[in-house]
Amino acid sequence: MASVVVFLVALPLCIGVAAASGVSVSLGIISGIVGGLIVGFLPGSTFQVSGPAAGLAVLVLEFTTEHGVELLGPVVLISGLLQMVLGMMKMGRLFQSISLAVVQGMLAGIGLPLILSQTYALVDSKQLGAALKNLAGLPDLATDVLSDGQKGGALLLGGLTVVLCFLWKKVPAPLGRVPAPLVAVVLGSLAAALPMFDVKKVVVDDMLDAIDVVGPTDLGGLLDPAVLMMIVTFTIIASAESLFSAAAVDRMHTGARTQYNKELFSQGVGNTVCGLLGALPMTAVIVRSAVNVQAGGKTKISRVLHGAWLLGFGLLLPGLLGLIPVTVLAGILLHAGWKLFNPPAFIEMWKADRGEGIVMFITTLAIVVANLLEGVLAGLAVAIVLTVLRMSTMTIRRSTEGDFARLELRGNATFLRLTRLIDALESVSGASRVEIDARGIVHLDMACLSEIEGWAEQRRKAGAEHVSVLLRGDQSAQEAAESAVARAQIDPEQSATAHSEAIAAHPHGAESEPVPQFAARGYVNGSVHLADPHQPQHDHNRNDQHRGRPYVHGAPIEGELTDGLRPVQPTFDEPAYYQPWYSGPVVDSRQWDGRGDQPLHPYDEGHFR
């Protein structure tokens, strides 16, 4: 049953894409047959259904208009061979790494020219050429429609087709399960038989006569640079559209996932065969694939059989195709183009991330103005620049107290932020004691590192009392002192001695702020403190404001921290609410929030993180 439903959707799409591509409708059906009978058997994806793609229709039309239909087969053939090579080189997964904004921009850039071209076909007129020409010609087209009754009738029939495609999804089952394109073709063909409609019909050729097998003499035209560029374009776009479709289809079912490299190879086999037969290029088509999943397709049989039904129809009932109005097919493709263009996606992307929204817009605009390949490359270039700029984000916090100044750097310090770093360094040049804390820098390139070290050396030579630079993994004097205290036995006199010795031993310990004789580190309101054994003890109970804080300023601490593993025992007895603190390299210790189930901050090597 699933194969029949897919066939009913695929048939009008094959015909419509062929008509939009400016070639015989038989070539569209042949591509659909290859997508079913050949690609359907091959590994890669179980649910994807392949056939002529609406996204390549405008490209094919432009190519055949300039170079002729005779050269289409060789171009598709070479594109298919390149896809097979890419699949064998395991390049399929690379298409998953492309920016989502570029992907959506590419789809929109495919959809908008398709809409513009099918607007002309909707009124039985010939399009002018590229997207911008078609856009510029819309006012004249509107004038022709108003002055020509035949074009007005075509517009009415095609417009009703578009409305039907948009609203059919709201029709309840079981009637709503019938594919909208099939309903549009049947009703449109019946309406076109009425005397009030004088519209163009599909021109049908014999399918076997339409086959033009490529021979060695047909390959000479491939040396043209424009033709070579089209081969690259077909290869990239057909591969991308197929693999993007695979990702979307995988989200629709719970069966086997797509094997991207094998799927890319299979698509290459299909396009190689299509090229040999002189047919249209094919891709995996999201519309057919989605219908296959929704109709209950579980194996490859449904997509293979849909190709068999296309073959039988093309051989036995080709005359029925001559009853289909061109404007109806244009309406179906205009609806497909609108779904590709998807204007709400621009708004959603802009709201989610304005930078990505700009990438999406530039990709679409470049495709419409230039061509598909150049537009995608432009979008990728903008996306890379945006990523580099974001990876170079660096925050600088400056604090001063008397003649002491401190710069705290976080993020990524690259040459792109060198000017800002220089300005920050110059802003603290007047201080006699300076600490540059760069431990929060994830990536520090040589340009910024050299600038920091050079500036520090200059300040020392200029007579600065103290200039220190802390890089990732370094400790300040205060932290080194606290770490030493934590590793000593918790005895007031011993801890005070250890604290003093640690400060004296640190390279910059003499410049640290004086610290009273604390026994151990505690926490108040999320801040790091040292517990002072000489302060009066607080009343720690369940209702106390300090509930859930393991060590509150002023609480005596007992126990040992020498081995880095044994917990400190607080003087109060509420272990369920007051979790012990560990010193040393233990990273699983926690501070808890008082409910006993919400960890706040882990500790790494005895330091508050």
Coordinates of C-alpha atoms in Angstrom, one line a residue:
M1 CA 0.0 0.0 0.0
A2 CA 2.8 2.4 0.9
S3 CA 4.3 2.0 -2.6
V4 CA 1.0 2.9 -4.3
V5 CA 0.7 6.1 -2.2
V6 CA 4.3 7.1 -3.0
F7 CA 3.7 6.4 -6.7
L8 CA 0.6 8.7 -6.6
V9 CA 2.7 11.5 -5.1
A10 CA 5.8 10.9 -7.3
L11 CA 4.0 10.9 -10.7
P12 CA 2.8 14.5 -10.7
L13 CA 6.1 15.6 -9.2
C14 CA 8.1 13.8 -11.9
I15 CA 6.0 15.4 -14.6
G16 CA 6.0 18.8 -13.0
V17 CA 9.8 18.9 -12.5
A18 CA 10.4 17.8 -16.1
A19 CA 8.1 20.6 -17.3
A20 CA 9.8 23.2 -15.1
S21 CA 13.2 22.0 -16.4
G22 CA 12.2 22.5 -20.0
V23 CA 12.6 18.9 -21.0
S24 CA 10.2 16.1 -22.0
V25 CA 8.0 14.8 -19.2
S26 CA 9.2 11.3 -20.1
L27 CA 12.7 12.2 -18.8
G28 CA 11.3 13.1 -15.4
I29 CA 9.5 9.8 -15.2
I30 CA 12.7 7.9 -16.3
S31 CA 14.5 9.6 -13.4
G32 CA 11.8 8.5 -11.0
I33 CA 12.0 4.9 -12.3
V34 CA 15.8 4.9 -11.8
G35 CA 15.3 6.3 -8.3
G36 CA 12.9 3.4 -7.5
L37 CA 14.1 0.4 -9.3
I38 CA 17.9 1.0 -9.0
V39 CA 18.6 3.3 -6.0
G40 CA 15.7 1.7 -4.1
F41 CA 17.7 -1.6 -4.0
L42 CA 21.0 -0.1 -2.9
P43 CA 22.2 0.4 0.7
G44 CA 22.3 3.7 2.5
S45 CA 18.7 4.5 3.6
T46 CA 15.7 2.3 4.0
F47 CA 13.0 5.0 3.8
Q48 CA 14.3 7.7 1.4
V49 CA 12.7 7.8 -2.1
S50 CA 14.6 9.3 -4.9
G51 CA 13.6 11.0 -8.1
P52 CA 13.9 14.3 -10.1
A53 CA 14.3 17.1 -7.7
A54 CA 12.4 20.4 -7.8
G55 CA 15.5 22.1 -6.4
L56 CA 17.5 21.5 -9.5
A57 CA 14.7 22.4 -12.0
V58 CA 15.8 26.0 -12.4
L59 CA 19.5 25.0 -12.9
V60 CA 18.6 22.4 -15.5
L61 CA 16.4 24.9 -17.4
E62 CA 19.2 27.5 -17.5
F63 CA 21.7 24.8 -18.6
T64 CA 19.6 23.3 -21.3
T65 CA 18.6 26.7 -22.6
E66 CA 22.3 27.7 -23.0
H67 CA 23.9 24.3 -23.9
G68 CA 21.1 22.1 -25.2
V69 CA 19.4 19.0 -23.8
E70 CA 22.0 16.8 -25.6
L71 CA 24.7 17.8 -23.1
L72 CA 22.5 17.2 -20.0
G73 CA 23.2 13.5 -20.0
P74 CA 27.0 13.7 -20.0
V75 CA 26.9 16.3 -17.2
V76 CA 24.6 14.2 -15.0
L77 CA 26.8 11.1 -15.8
I78 CA 30.0 12.8 -14.6
S79 CA 28.2 14.2 -11.6
G80 CA 27.0 10.7 -10.6
L81 CA 30.6 9.3 -10.9
L82 CA 31.9 12.1 -8.7
Q83 CA 29.2 11.3 -6.1
M84 CA 30.3 7.7 -6.1
V85 CA 33.9 8.8 -5.6
L86 CA 32.9 11.0 -2.7
G87 CA 31.0 8.2 -1.1
M88 CA 34.0 5.8 -1.4
M89 CA 36.1 8.5 0.2
K90 CA 33.7 8.6 3.1
M91 CA 32.8 12.3 2.5
G92 CA 29.1 11.8 3.2
R93 CA 29.4 12.8 6.8
L94 CA 30.9 16.1 5.9
F95 CA 27.6 17.4 4.7
Q96 CA 26.3 17.1 8.3
S97 CA 28.9 19.7 9.4
I98 CA 27.5 22.5 7.3
S99 CA 26.0 25.4 9.1
L100 CA 22.2 25.1 9.6
A101 CA 21.9 28.8 8.5
V102 CA 23.7 28.0 5.2
V103 CA 21.5 24.9 4.6
Q104 CA 18.2 26.8 5.2
G105 CA 19.5 29.7 3.1
M106 CA 20.3 27.3 0.3
L107 CA 16.9 25.8 0.4
A108 CA 15.3 29.2 0.4
G109 CA 17.6 30.2 -2.5
I110 CA 16.3 27.2 -4.4
G111 CA 12.7 27.8 -3.5
L112 CA 12.5 31.5 -4.4
P113 CA 13.7 31.1 -8.1
L114 CA 11.4 28.1 -8.4
I115 CA 8.4 30.3 -7.3
L116 CA 9.4 33.0 -9.7
S117 CA 9.7 30.7 -12.7
Q118 CA 6.5 28.8 -11.9
T119 CA 4.6 32.1 -11.6
Y120 CA 5.0 32.4 -15.4
A121 CA 4.0 28.8 -16.0
L122 CA 0.9 29.4 -13.8
V123 CA -0.5 31.7 -16.5
D124 CA 0.8 29.7 -19.5
S125 CA 3.6 32.1 -20.2
K126 CA 7.3 31.5 -20.9
Q127 CA 9.6 32.6 -18.2
L128 CA 12.3 35.2 -19.0
G129 CA 15.3 33.4 -17.7
A130 CA 17.2 33.8 -14.4
A131 CA 15.5 34.7 -11.1
L132 CA 16.2 38.5 -11.3
K133 CA 14.9 38.7 -14.8
N134 CA 11.7 36.8 -13.8
L135 CA 11.3 39.1 -10.8
A136 CA 11.7 42.3 -13.0
G137 CA 9.2 40.9 -15.5
L138 CA 6.3 40.4 -13.0
P139 CA 4.7 43.8 -13.7
D140 CA 4.5 43.1 -17.4
L141 CA 3.2 39.6 -16.7
A142 CA 0.4 41.1 -14.6
T143 CA -0.5 43.4 -17.4
D144 CA -0.7 40.5 -19.8
V145 CA -2.9 38.5 -17.5
L146 CA -5.4 41.4 -17.2
S147 CA -5.6 41.8 -20.9
D148 CA -5.6 38.2 -22.0
G149 CA -8.6 36.0 -21.0
Q150 CA -6.8 32.8 -21.7
K151 CA -4.1 33.7 -19.3
G152 CA -6.7 34.7 -16.8
G153 CA -8.3 31.3 -17.0
A154 CA -5.0 29.6 -16.5
L155 CA -4.3 31.8 -13.5
L156 CA -7.7 30.8 -12.0
L157 CA -7.1 27.1 -12.4
G158 CA -3.5 27.3 -11.2
G159 CA -4.4 29.5 -8.3
L160 CA -7.0 27.0 -7.2
T161 CA -4.4 24.3 -7.3
V162 CA -2.1 26.3 -5.1
V163 CA -4.9 26.9 -2.6
L164 CA -5.8 23.2 -2.6
C165 CA -2.2 22.2 -1.9
F166 CA -2.0 24.6 1.1
L167 CA -5.4 23.7 2.6
W168 CA -5.6 19.9 1.8
K169 CA -3.8 19.0 5.0
K170 CA -6.8 20.3 7.0
V171 CA -9.1 17.8 5.3
P172 CA -10.0 15.0 7.7
A173 CA -9.3 11.3 7.1
P174 CA -9.8 9.2 5.2
L175 CA -10.1 11.7 2.3
G176 CA -7.3 13.7 3.7
R177 CA -4.9 10.8 3.3
V178 CA -5.1 11.1 -0.5
P179 CA -2.0 13.1 -1.6
A180 CA -2.7 16.7 -2.4
P181 CA -0.8 16.7 -5.7
L182 CA -2.8 13.7 -7.0
V183 CA -6.1 15.4 -6.0
A184 CA -4.9 18.6 -7.8
V185 CA -4.0 16.8 -11.0
V186 CA -7.3 14.8 -11.1
L187 CA -9.5 17.8 -10.4
G188 CA -7.4 20.2 -12.6
S189 CA -7.6 17.8 -15.5
L190 CA -11.4 17.4 -15.1
A191 CA -11.8 21.2 -14.9
A192 CA -9.6 21.8 -17.9
A193 CA -12.0 19.7 -20.0
L194 CA -14.7 22.3 -19.5
P195 CA -15.2 24.8 -22.4
M196 CA -14.5 27.8 -20.1
F197 CA -10.9 26.8 -19.7
D198 CA -8.5 27.0 -22.7
V199 CA -5.2 26.1 -21.1
K200 CA -2.0 24.4 -22.3
K201 CA -1.7 20.7 -21.7
V202 CA 1.4 18.5 -21.1
V203 CA 3.1 17.5 -24.3
V204 CA 3.8 13.7 -24.1
D205 CA 6.6 11.9 -25.9
D206 CA 7.0 8.1 -26.1
M207 CA 9.2 7.2 -23.1
L208 CA 11.4 4.8 -25.0
D209 CA 12.0 7.4 -27.8
A210 CA 13.0 10.0 -25.1
I211 CA 15.9 7.9 -24.0
D212 CA 19.2 9.2 -25.5
V213 CA 22.0 6.9 -24.5
V214 CA 25.3 8.8 -24.0
G215 CA 28.2 7.8 -26.2
P216 CA 31.9 8.7 -26.3
T217 CA 31.2 11.4 -28.9
D218 CA 28.9 13.2 -26.5
L219 CA 31.6 13.9 -24.0
G220 CA 33.5 16.5 -26.0
G221 CA 31.4 19.4 -24.7
L222 CA 32.5 18.7 -21.1
L223 CA 35.7 20.7 -21.6
D224 CA 33.8 23.9 -21.6
P225 CA 34.6 25.7 -18.3
A226 CA 30.9 26.6 -17.8
V227 CA 29.9 23.0 -18.2
L228 CA 32.6 21.9 -15.7
M229 CA 31.2 24.4 -13.3
M230 CA 27.7 23.0 -13.8
I231 CA 29.1 19.5 -13.1
V232 CA 30.5 20.7 -9.8
T233 CA 27.2 22.5 -9.0
F234 CA 25.1 19.4 -9.7
T235 CA 27.4 17.2 -7.6
I236 CA 27.4 19.4 -4.6
I237 CA 23.7 20.4 -4.6
A238 CA 22.4 16.9 -5.5
S239 CA 24.6 15.4 -2.7
A240 CA 23.6 18.0 -0.2
E241 CA 19.9 17.8 -0.9
S242 CA 19.9 14.0 -0.6
L243 CA 21.8 14.0 2.7
F244 CA 19.9 16.8 4.2
S245 CA 16.8 14.9 3.3
A246 CA 18.2 11.8 5.0
A247 CA 18.7 13.8 8.2
A248 CA 15.1 15.0 8.1
V249 CA 13.7 11.6 7.3
D250 CA 15.7 9.9 10.1
R251 CA 13.8 12.2 12.6
M252 CA 10.5 10.8 11.3
H253 CA 10.9 7.2 12.2
T254 CA 12.5 4.9 14.8
G255 CA 14.0 2.4 12.3
A256 CA 17.5 2.0 10.9
R257 CA 19.5 5.3 10.6
T258 CA 20.9 6.4 7.3
Q259 CA 24.5 5.4 6.4
Y260 CA 25.6 8.6 4.8
N261 CA 28.6 7.4 2.9
K262 CA 26.6 4.5 1.4
E263 CA 23.7 6.7 0.6
L264 CA 25.9 9.2 -1.2
F265 CA 27.4 6.3 -3.2
S266 CA 23.9 5.0 -4.1
Q267 CA 22.8 8.5 -5.2
G268 CA 25.9 8.5 -7.4
V269 CA 24.9 5.2 -9.0
G270 CA 21.4 6.5 -9.7
N271 CA 22.7 9.7 -11.3
T272 CA 25.2 7.8 -13.4
V273 CA 22.4 5.7 -14.8
C274 CA 20.2 8.7 -15.3
G275 CA 23.1 10.4 -17.2
L276 CA 23.6 7.4 -19.4
L277 CA 20.0 7.5 -20.4
G278 CA 20.0 11.3 -20.9
A279 CA 17.5 11.8 -18.1
L280 CA 17.2 14.5 -15.4
P281 CA 19.5 14.5 -12.3
M282 CA 17.9 12.9 -9.3
T283 CA 18.1 13.3 -5.6
A284 CA 16.4 11.9 -2.5
V285 CA 13.1 13.9 -2.3
I286 CA 11.8 14.8 1.2
V287 CA 8.2 14.9 0.0
R288 CA 8.2 11.3 -1.3
S289 CA 10.2 10.1 1.6
A290 CA 7.9 11.6 4.2
V291 CA 4.9 10.1 2.4
N292 CA 6.7 6.7 2.4
V293 CA 7.2 6.9 6.2
Q294 CA 3.6 8.2 6.9
A295 CA 2.1 5.5 4.7
G296 CA 3.7 2.8 6.8
G297 CA 6.7 1.8 4.6
K298 CA 9.0 -0.4 6.7
T299 CA 11.4 -1.8 4.1
K300 CA 13.0 -0.9 0.7
I301 CA 10.2 -2.8 -1.0
S302 CA 7.9 0.3 -1.0
R303 CA 10.3 2.5 -2.8
V304 CA 11.3 -0.2 -5.3
L305 CA 7.7 -0.9 -6.2
H306 CA 6.9 2.8 -6.6
G307 CA 9.5 2.7 -9.4
A308 CA 7.8 -0.3 -10.9
W309 CA 4.4 1.5 -10.9
L310 CA 6.0 4.5 -12.6
L311 CA 7.5 2.2 -15.3
G312 CA 4.1 0.5 -15.9
F313 CA 2.3 3.8 -16.2
G314 CA 4.8 5.3 -18.5
L315 CA 4.7 2.3 -20.8
L316 CA 1.0 1.5 -20.7
L317 CA -0.9 4.8 -20.0
P318 CA 1.2 7.6 -21.4
G319 CA -1.8 9.2 -23.1
L320 CA -3.3 10.2 -19.8
L321 CA -0.5 12.6 -19.2
G322 CA -1.7 14.7 -22.2
L323 CA -4.8 15.6 -20.2
I324 CA -2.9 17.4 -17.4
P325 CA -2.9 21.2 -17.6
V326 CA 0.5 22.8 -17.3
T327 CA -0.9 25.4 -14.9
V328 CA -1.8 22.7 -12.5
L329 CA 1.7 21.3 -12.4
A330 CA 3.0 24.8 -12.0
G331 CA 0.7 25.3 -9.0
I332 CA 2.0 22.1 -7.4
L333 CA 5.6 23.2 -7.9
L334 CA 4.9 26.7 -6.7
H335 CA 3.6 25.2 -3.5
A336 CA 6.8 23.1 -3.3
G337 CA 8.9 26.2 -3.9
W338 CA 7.1 28.0 -1.1
K339 CA 7.8 25.2 1.4
L340 CA 11.5 25.4 0.4
F341 CA 11.6 29.2 0.7
N342 CA 9.8 29.1 4.0
P343 CA 9.7 32.8 5.0
P344 CA 8.9 32.0 8.7
A345 CA 12.3 30.3 9.0
F346 CA 14.0 33.7 8.4
I347 CA 12.1 35.2 11.4
E348 CA 12.8 32.2 13.6
M349 CA 16.5 32.2 12.7
W350 CA 16.8 36.0 13.4
K351 CA 15.1 35.6 16.8
A352 CA 17.3 32.7 17.7
D353 CA 20.6 34.2 16.6
R354 CA 21.0 37.4 14.6
G355 CA 24.4 36.4 13.3
E356 CA 23.0 33.1 11.9
G357 CA 20.0 35.0 10.5
I358 CA 22.4 37.2 8.5
V359 CA 24.2 34.1 7.2
M360 CA 20.9 32.7 6.1
F361 CA 19.9 35.9 4.3
I362 CA 23.2 36.4 2.6
T363 CA 23.2 32.8 1.3
T364 CA 19.7 33.2 -0.1
L365 CA 20.5 36.6 -1.7
A366 CA 23.7 35.4 -3.2
I367 CA 22.0 32.4 -4.8
V368 CA 19.3 34.6 -6.3
V369 CA 21.7 37.2 -7.6
A370 CA 24.5 34.9 -8.7
N371 CA 23.9 31.1 -8.8
L372 CA 23.5 28.2 -6.5
L373 CA 27.1 27.2 -6.1
E374 CA 28.5 30.7 -5.6
G375 CA 25.6 31.5 -3.2
V376 CA 26.4 28.4 -1.0
L377 CA 30.1 29.3 -1.0
A378 CA 29.3 32.9 0.0
G379 CA 27.2 31.6 2.8
L380 CA 29.9 29.3 4.0
A381 CA 32.4 32.1 3.9
V382 CA 30.2 34.3 6.0
A383 CA 29.5 31.5 8.5
I384 CA 33.2 30.8 8.9
V385 CA 34.0 34.5 9.5
L386 CA 31.1 34.7 12.1
T387 CA 32.5 31.6 13.9
V388 CA 36.0 33.0 13.9
L389 CA 34.8 36.3 15.4
R390 CA 32.8 34.5 18.1
M391 CA 35.7 32.3 18.9
S392 CA 37.8 35.4 19.4
T393 CA 35.4 36.9 22.1
M394 CA 37.4 38.1 25.1
T395 CA 36.1 39.8 28.2
I396 CA 38.4 42.1 30.3
R397 CA 37.7 43.1 33.8
R398 CA 39.7 45.8 35.5
S399 CA 39.9 46.6 39.2
T400 CA 42.1 49.0 41.1
E401 CA 42.9 49.8 44.7
G402 CA 45.4 52.4 45.4
D403 CA 48.5 51.7 43.5
F404 CA 47.4 48.1 42.8
A405 CA 45.7 47.2 39.5
R406 CA 44.3 43.9 38.3
L407 CA 43.2 42.7 34.8
E408 CA 41.2 39.6 34.6
L409 CA 41.0 38.1 31.0
R410 CA 38.5 35.5 30.0
G411 CA 37.5 33.9 26.7
N412 CA 39.8 33.6 23.6
A413 CA 42.7 36.0 23.1
T414 CA 43.5 36.1 19.4
F415 CA 45.1 38.6 17.1
L416 CA 41.6 39.9 16.3
R417 CA 41.4 41.2 19.9
L418 CA 44.9 42.5 20.1
T419 CA 43.9 46.2 19.9
R420 CA 41.5 45.8 22.8
L421 CA 44.2 44.0 24.8
I422 CA 46.7 46.8 24.2
D423 CA 44.2 49.4 25.3
A424 CA 43.5 47.4 28.5
L425 CA 47.2 47.1 29.3
E426 CA 47.8 50.8 28.7
S427 CA 45.0 51.6 31.1
V428 CA 46.9 50.2 34.1
S429 CA 50.3 51.4 33.1
G430 CA 50.2 54.0 35.9
A431 CA 49.9 51.4 38.7
S432 CA 53.1 50.3 40.5
R433 CA 51.7 46.9 41.3
V434 CA 49.9 45.0 38.5
E435 CA 48.5 41.5 38.3
I436 CA 47.3 40.2 34.9
D437 CA 45.1 37.2 35.5
A438 CA 44.9 35.3 32.2
R439 CA 43.9 31.9 33.7
G440 CA 40.4 32.3 32.3
I441 CA 41.7 32.4 28.7
V442 CA 40.8 29.3 26.8
H443 CA 43.0 30.0 23.8
L444 CA 45.9 32.5 23.9
D445 CA 47.7 32.9 20.6
M446 CA 51.2 34.0 20.2
A447 CA 50.3 37.6 19.2
C448 CA 48.5 38.2 22.5
L449 CA 51.0 36.3 24.6
S450 CA 53.9 38.2 23.2
E451 CA 52.1 41.5 23.8
I452 CA 51.4 40.6 27.5
E453 CA 54.9 39.4 28.2
G454 CA 56.5 42.3 26.4
W455 CA 54.3 44.8 28.2
A456 CA 55.1 43.2 31.6
E457 CA 58.9 43.3 30.9
Q458 CA 58.7 46.9 29.9
R459 CA 56.9 47.8 33.1
R460 CA 59.5 46.0 35.2
K461 CA 62.3 47.8 33.4
A462 CA 60.4 51.1 34.0
G463 CA 60.6 50.6 37.7
A464 CA 57.2 49.1 38.5
E465 CA 57.3 47.6 42.1
H466 CA 55.6 44.4 41.0
V467 CA 54.1 43.0 37.7
S468 CA 52.8 39.4 37.6
V469 CA 51.2 37.4 34.8
L470 CA 49.1 34.4 35.7
L471 CA 48.5 31.9 32.9
R472 CA 46.2 28.9 32.9
G473 CA 47.2 26.6 35.8
D474 CA 49.0 29.2 37.8
Q475 CA 48.2 30.2 41.4
S476 CA 48.1 33.6 43.0
A477 CA 50.0 34.2 46.3
Q478 CA 46.7 34.2 48.3
E479 CA 45.6 30.9 46.7
A480 CA 48.9 29.2 47.3
A481 CA 48.7 30.2 51.0
E482 CA 45.2 28.9 51.4
S483 CA 46.2 25.6 49.7
A484 CA 49.1 25.2 52.1
V485 CA 46.8 25.8 55.1
A486 CA 44.3 23.3 53.8
R487 CA 47.0 20.6 53.6
A488 CA 48.2 21.3 57.1
Q489 CA 46.7 19.8 60.3
I490 CA 43.9 22.0 61.5
D491 CA 45.5 23.4 64.5
P492 CA 45.3 27.2 64.9
E493 CA 49.0 27.7 65.7
Q494 CA 50.2 25.2 63.0
S495 CA 47.8 26.5 60.4
A496 CA 48.9 30.1 61.1
T497 CA 52.6 29.1 60.7
A498 CA 51.8 27.2 57.5
H499 CA 50.0 30.1 56.1
S500 CA 52.8 32.5 56.9
E501 CA 55.4 30.1 55.4
A502 CA 53.4 29.7 52.3
I503 CA 53.1 33.4 51.7
A504 CA 56.8 33.9 52.3
A505 CA 57.7 31.0 49.9
H506 CA 55.5 32.3 47.1
P507 CA 57.3 34.5 44.5
H508 CA 55.0 37.4 45.1
G509 CA 54.0 36.5 48.7
A510 CA 55.5 39.6 50.2
E511 CA 53.1 41.7 48.2
S512 CA 50.0 39.9 49.4
E513 CA 47.4 41.5 51.7
P514 CA 48.0 40.6 55.4
V515 CA 45.8 37.7 56.4
P516 CA 44.7 36.9 60.0
Q517 CA 45.4 33.5 61.6
F518 CA 42.7 31.4 60.1
A519 CA 42.3 27.7 60.6
A520 CA 40.4 26.5 57.6
R521 CA 38.4 27.7 54.6
G522 CA 34.7 28.2 54.9
Y523 CA 31.9 29.7 52.8
V524 CA 29.4 32.5 53.4
N525 CA 26.9 33.4 50.7
G526 CA 28.8 31.5 48.1
S527 CA 32.1 33.3 48.8
V528 CA 35.4 31.8 49.9
H529 CA 36.4 32.6 53.5
L530 CA 38.7 31.3 56.1
A531 CA 37.2 30.1 59.4
D532 CA 38.6 32.1 62.3
P533 CA 38.9 30.0 65.5
H534 CA 39.1 33.1 67.7
Q535 CA 35.6 34.3 66.6
P536 CA 32.5 33.2 68.7
Q537 CA 30.8 30.1 67.3
H538 CA 27.4 30.6 65.6
D539 CA 24.3 28.7 66.6
H540 CA 23.9 26.2 63.7
N541 CA 20.4 24.7 63.6
R542 CA 17.9 23.9 60.9
N543 CA 16.3 27.3 60.9
D544 CA 19.5 29.3 61.1
Q545 CA 20.3 31.6 58.2
H546 CA 23.5 29.6 57.5
R547 CA 21.7 26.3 57.1
G548 CA 23.3 24.3 54.3
R549 CA 26.6 26.0 54.4
P550 CA 29.3 23.6 55.6
Y551 CA 31.6 26.2 57.1
V552 CA 30.5 29.6 58.2
H553 CA 32.9 32.3 59.2
G554 CA 33.5 32.0 62.9
A555 CA 32.8 28.3 63.3
P556 CA 35.7 26.3 64.8
I557 CA 36.8 23.4 62.6
E558 CA 38.3 20.1 63.7
G559 CA 39.9 17.2 61.9
E560 CA 42.8 16.6 59.5
L561 CA 43.2 17.5 55.8
T562 CA 46.7 16.2 55.4
D563 CA 46.0 13.3 53.0
G564 CA 43.5 15.1 50.8
L565 CA 40.9 12.4 51.4
R566 CA 39.6 12.6 54.9
P567 CA 36.7 15.0 55.5
V568 CA 36.7 17.8 58.0
Q569 CA 34.3 17.2 60.9
P570 CA 32.3 20.3 61.8
T571 CA 31.6 21.0 65.5
F572 CA 27.9 20.9 65.0
D573 CA 26.1 17.6 64.4
E574 CA 23.9 17.9 61.3
P575 CA 25.6 15.7 58.7
A576 CA 22.4 15.6 56.6
Y577 CA 22.5 19.3 56.1
Y578 CA 26.2 20.2 56.4
Q579 CA 28.3 18.2 53.9
P580 CA 32.1 18.0 54.7
W581 CA 34.7 19.7 52.6
Y582 CA 37.6 17.8 51.2
S583 CA 41.0 19.1 50.4
G584 CA 43.6 18.1 47.9
P585 CA 42.8 16.7 44.5
V586 CA 39.4 15.3 45.4
V587 CA 37.0 16.7 42.7
D588 CA 33.7 15.0 43.8
S589 CA 33.2 17.0 47.0
R590 CA 30.3 19.4 47.0
Q591 CA 28.8 22.4 48.8
W592 CA 25.1 21.9 49.3
D593 CA 22.3 24.3 49.4
G594 CA 20.5 23.2 52.5
R595 CA 17.9 21.0 51.0
G596 CA 20.5 18.3 50.9
D597 CA 20.1 17.5 47.2
Q598 CA 21.4 20.4 45.2
P599 CA 25.2 20.4 44.6
L600 CA 26.6 23.9 44.0
H601 CA 30.4 24.0 43.4
P602 CA 32.9 21.2 43.1
Y603 CA 36.5 21.5 44.2
D604 CA 39.5 20.8 42.2
E605 CA 42.9 20.6 44.0
G606 CA 41.5 22.3 47.0
H607 CA 40.4 25.4 45.2
F608 CA 36.9 26.9 45.0
R609 CA 35.6 26.5 41.4

